[in-house]
Amino acid sequence: MATLTLDSVSKVYKAARGRPVTAVDAVDMRIADGEIIGLLGSSGCGKTSTLRMIAGFEDVTSGHIEVGGRVIDNLLPAERNIAMAFEGYALYPPLRVRDNIGFALLRDRQPRAEVKRQVEEIAELLEIVPALDRYPPTISAGQQQRTSLARALIRKADVFLLDEPMSQLEPQLRAVLRARLKDWLITRRMTTVFVTHDQTEAIALADRIAVMEEGVLQQFASPDELKERPANLFVASFIGEPPMNLFEARVDRSRSGLGLAVLDAGGARAFELRFDAEVAGLADGAAVHLGMRPHRLRLGDRAGAVQGTVTSHSWLGDQTHVGVEIGGTECIVVAEGEVPARLGAPIAVEVPLRAVHLFDADDGRALFHGSEAAS
Amino acid sequence: MQRQTVIGRGVRVVLLTLVGLFFLFPIFWVLLMSFQTNQDILRIPPSLVFTPTLENYGALISGRLESTAGVLEIRFMNNLMNSVILAVSSVALSLLLGIPAAYAFARFKFRLGEDIAFTLLSFRFAPPLLVLLPLALYFQQMGLIDTYIGLIWVYQLITLPLILWIVRGYFEDISEDIEHAYRLDGNGWFKTFTRIAIPLAKPGIAAATLLSFIFAWNNFVFALILASADKQPVTVGALAFVTASGIQYGQIAASIVLSVTPTLLLALYAQRYLVEGLSLGAVKG
């Protein structure tokens, strides 16, 4: 219901002994009104600290946070008009689930009948109607989590912060609620930032995803963009299931087009790739990281395919993950449907240009995305 | 297996009975003594068969003890009242000061915070007699000797550290996020403290109150030195039964029974909250 801007926000924790710890390092984010943002990253990457600074439980060490154009750095949590669902639920134990959810509305002196109607509406959405008249310590963790989510969603706040909102739910329920939650957020134009370490959830819910690592915002982009054009090696390896195949490689420009000599762990030449594409930059002999999306690789013996042997094979019911050894390097190929492949059998892997990503060998920044050159 | 459980159960009953006897026997004996005359009490060997008398209680309540040496005036009821005033007010003062302090120590990290908390605890390390002599001199100069205010002040040495440290632990156990959620819902920190933190720490506060009340009630040496007869609590007042003509065991027993009763009632009443606190803690998500 309002824009949210993080302007070069940092959080430094002063340690009693030793060096201060930078939990969040100059994060810039401009979030539009009604946008849904996922904060994704491994544990301790600074995503929860970021959320807590927005809510006002942590001071901002430097930078500014604005909600709807209003700087909120020095406001008390109560003055920020922000709703939050906590990872640890944080329900009020002496109140029934119903009163927990309606708490903020009742506090604002809204008519009881109206609050009751709204509480029931959201309880139905999140499937906690049977728990409404019980007390938080007597219901399951999943119900507590949904109560906590309901308590946040029912408010008319400017910004909604959801910290791991569905981590305790069973997979089926999570899938159902994810869709309902998204619908609820979109129809009410609720500006939302949610933290998760489940990338399926992030991709399904978010308009844009902020990938964080060691307090630094690595990339802030749409799910497609993150997959097609990862900004650096970290984002490339973090996003995608199964993860991107990564190799050391050397650029070979001795002939026309783009040649890549892929190296094995010992630095010896494992196999070669050659594409008929005009690619600017990329000096001959430059050391790079080569990334190949498993979903973009194909099995099949067409011209230019690389020969390998099958080392693993798992059929997941709708797709097959095939592990292939090519000249001493390992790589995973995802094939649609069931693939009849025996372990140890020879197999050919096609590498289309759009499967290829190149990253700088030193700092990991992206140099080239095959999908850009191919399209 | 079945045999073992039967034996196990039997052993348990025997052991529990032994423990119960060990702890309850003195109280039971004192209760018996309070209904006996001095002659019955001093009879050798002691006997469980005697004619119960209410003489001891009568003397305590009327304040007149008639013995062979004449009529002795005792101020037991006055002492009992003093005990109530001293224990209740010093615990109340400690709660007033200690709960906000405990919250501050639990929630806010500030310079010297740990040192201050530890200093407060260290008051309990000092032997009371060591503190008392200089204290008595200062109190005399300040006009605080033999006043309720002076005694309540000194009693803070007993009650405040206890309440502070017990309640602090309970505050630390409350998830900070519950308070955060309440503050995000539009409440200030003071309201969060009174509406969320205190109610959730209630079992701890009840336990600390009970314990510090018992400690304050049982205190002997502070009041012995810093107060005269009309401000003394029962613990000191019971000394009056050691008279020139002999020790009035019957009255001592009766006064013990009467002075234990308030703490006992309080403990029974507070037990409800203590148990509630334990069970809440067990199912906390």
Short mmCIF file of N, CA and C in Angstrom, two decimals, chain B residues 172-227:
data_model
loop_
_atom_site.label_atom_id
_atom_site.label_comp_id
_atom_site.label_asym_id
_atom_site.label_seq_id
_atom_site.Cartn_x
_atom_site.Cartn_y
_atom_site.Cartn_z
N GLU B 172 13.93 -13.05 30.51
CA GLU B 172 14.82 -13.47 29.43
C GLU B 172 14.22 -14.64 28.65
N ASP B 173 13.40 -15.43 29.32
CA ASP B 173 12.78 -16.59 28.65
C ASP B 173 11.64 -16.20 27.71
N ILE B 174 11.08 -15.01 27.89
CA ILE B 174 9.98 -14.59 27.03
C ILE B 174 10.56 -14.21 25.67
N SER B 175 9.96 -14.76 24.61
CA SER B 175 10.45 -14.44 23.27
C SER B 175 10.34 -12.93 23.03
N GLU B 176 11.43 -12.35 22.59
CA GLU B 176 11.44 -10.91 22.34
C GLU B 176 10.44 -10.56 21.23
N ASP B 177 10.23 -11.53 20.35
CA ASP B 177 9.34 -11.25 19.22
C ASP B 177 7.90 -11.00 19.64
N ILE B 178 7.47 -11.61 20.77
CA ILE B 178 6.11 -11.34 21.23
C ILE B 178 5.98 -9.86 21.55
N GLU B 179 7.00 -9.32 22.20
CA GLU B 179 6.98 -7.89 22.51
C GLU B 179 7.08 -7.06 21.23
N HIS B 180 7.91 -7.54 20.31
CA HIS B 180 8.03 -6.82 19.04
C HIS B 180 6.70 -6.78 18.32
N ALA B 181 6.01 -7.92 18.30
CA ALA B 181 4.71 -7.98 17.62
C ALA B 181 3.76 -6.97 18.25
N TYR B 182 3.79 -6.90 19.58
CA TYR B 182 2.88 -5.99 20.29
C TYR B 182 3.22 -4.53 19.98
N ARG B 183 4.52 -4.27 19.87
CA ARG B 183 4.92 -2.89 19.58
C ARG B 183 4.55 -2.52 18.15
N LEU B 184 4.68 -3.46 17.22
CA LEU B 184 4.30 -3.18 15.83
C LEU B 184 2.81 -2.93 15.72
N ASP B 185 2.04 -3.56 16.62
CA ASP B 185 0.59 -3.35 16.61
C ASP B 185 0.24 -1.97 17.14
N GLY B 186 1.23 -1.17 17.44
CA GLY B 186 0.95 0.23 17.78
C GLY B 186 1.03 0.57 19.25
N ASN B 187 1.84 -0.19 20.02
CA ASN B 187 1.95 0.11 21.44
C ASN B 187 3.37 0.53 21.80
N GLY B 188 3.48 1.36 22.79
CA GLY B 188 4.80 1.83 23.22
C GLY B 188 5.46 0.79 24.11
N TRP B 189 6.71 1.07 24.50
CA TRP B 189 7.43 0.04 25.27
C TRP B 189 6.87 -0.11 26.68
N PHE B 190 6.36 0.97 27.26
CA PHE B 190 5.86 0.85 28.63
C PHE B 190 4.62 -0.03 28.68
N LYS B 191 3.75 0.17 27.69
CA LYS B 191 2.56 -0.66 27.62
C LYS B 191 2.94 -2.11 27.34
N THR B 192 3.97 -2.29 26.50
CA THR B 192 4.45 -3.65 26.21
C THR B 192 4.94 -4.30 27.50
N PHE B 193 5.61 -3.51 28.32
CA PHE B 193 6.13 -4.02 29.59
C PHE B 193 5.00 -4.43 30.53
N THR B 194 3.99 -3.57 30.63
CA THR B 194 2.93 -3.88 31.59
C THR B 194 1.92 -4.90 31.05
N ARG B 195 1.66 -4.88 29.73
CA ARG B 195 0.62 -5.75 29.19
C ARG B 195 1.14 -7.10 28.72
N ILE B 196 2.39 -7.16 28.29
CA ILE B 196 2.92 -8.41 27.74
C ILE B 196 3.95 -9.03 28.68
N ALA B 197 4.98 -8.27 28.99
CA ALA B 197 6.10 -8.85 29.73
C ALA B 197 5.68 -9.28 31.14
N ILE B 198 5.01 -8.40 31.87
CA ILE B 198 4.64 -8.75 33.25
C ILE B 198 3.66 -9.93 33.30
N PRO B 199 2.57 -9.89 32.51
CA PRO B 199 1.68 -11.07 32.58
C PRO B 199 2.37 -12.37 32.22
N LEU B 200 3.29 -12.33 31.25
CA LEU B 200 3.95 -13.57 30.86
C LEU B 200 4.96 -14.03 31.92
N ALA B 201 5.49 -13.09 32.68
CA ALA B 201 6.47 -13.46 33.71
C ALA B 201 5.79 -13.71 35.05
N LYS B 202 4.45 -13.68 35.07
CA LYS B 202 3.70 -13.81 36.32
C LYS B 202 4.13 -15.00 37.19
N PRO B 203 4.27 -16.20 36.62
CA PRO B 203 4.68 -17.32 37.48
C PRO B 203 6.01 -17.03 38.18
N GLY B 204 6.93 -16.44 37.44
CA GLY B 204 8.23 -16.11 38.02
C GLY B 204 8.11 -15.06 39.10
N ILE B 205 7.26 -14.07 38.83
CA ILE B 205 7.08 -13.01 39.82
C ILE B 205 6.44 -13.60 41.07
N ALA B 206 5.48 -14.52 40.89
CA ALA B 206 4.84 -15.16 42.04
C ALA B 206 5.86 -15.94 42.86
N ALA B 207 6.71 -16.71 42.17
CA ALA B 207 7.71 -17.50 42.88
C ALA B 207 8.67 -16.60 43.64
N ALA B 208 9.13 -15.54 42.97
CA ALA B 208 10.09 -14.64 43.60
C ALA B 208 9.45 -13.94 44.79
N THR B 209 8.17 -13.54 44.65
CA THR B 209 7.47 -12.87 45.74
C THR B 209 7.37 -13.79 46.95
N LEU B 210 6.98 -15.02 46.68
CA LEU B 210 6.82 -15.98 47.77
C LEU B 210 8.14 -16.20 48.50
N LEU B 211 9.18 -16.45 47.73
CA LEU B 211 10.49 -16.72 48.33
C LEU B 211 10.98 -15.53 49.14
N SER B 212 10.89 -14.34 48.56
CA SER B 212 11.42 -13.18 49.27
C SER B 212 10.55 -12.87 50.49
N PHE B 213 9.26 -13.17 50.39
CA PHE B 213 8.39 -12.97 51.56
C PHE B 213 8.83 -13.89 52.71
N ILE B 214 9.12 -15.15 52.36
CA ILE B 214 9.55 -16.09 53.40
C ILE B 214 10.86 -15.64 54.02
N PHE B 215 11.80 -15.21 53.16
CA PHE B 215 13.09 -14.74 53.68
C PHE B 215 12.91 -13.53 54.59
N ALA B 216 12.05 -12.61 54.17
CA ALA B 216 11.84 -11.40 54.96
C ALA B 216 11.16 -11.77 56.29
N TRP B 217 10.19 -12.65 56.23
CA TRP B 217 9.43 -13.06 57.41
C TRP B 217 10.34 -13.74 58.43
N ASN B 218 11.26 -14.56 57.91
CA ASN B 218 12.12 -15.33 58.80
C ASN B 218 13.33 -14.56 59.31
N ASN B 219 13.52 -13.34 58.82
CA ASN B 219 14.71 -12.62 59.23
C ASN B 219 14.70 -12.34 60.72
N PHE B 220 15.88 -12.47 61.31
CA PHE B 220 15.97 -12.33 62.76
C PHE B 220 16.95 -11.22 63.14
N VAL B 221 18.14 -11.28 62.55
CA VAL B 221 19.22 -10.49 63.10
C VAL B 221 19.07 -8.99 62.82
N PHE B 222 18.53 -8.61 61.66
CA PHE B 222 18.36 -7.18 61.37
C PHE B 222 17.45 -6.52 62.39
N ALA B 223 16.31 -7.17 62.63
CA ALA B 223 15.33 -6.58 63.54
C ALA B 223 15.83 -6.63 64.98
N LEU B 224 16.60 -7.65 65.31
CA LEU B 224 17.10 -7.78 66.68
C LEU B 224 17.93 -6.57 67.05
N ILE B 225 18.76 -6.11 66.10
CA ILE B 225 19.68 -5.04 66.41
C ILE B 225 19.11 -3.66 66.11
N LEU B 226 18.30 -3.58 65.02
CA LEU B 226 17.89 -2.25 64.57
C LEU B 226 16.52 -1.82 65.12
N ALA B 227 15.84 -2.69 65.87
CA ALA B 227 14.51 -2.30 66.33
C ALA B 227 14.33 -2.62 67.80
#
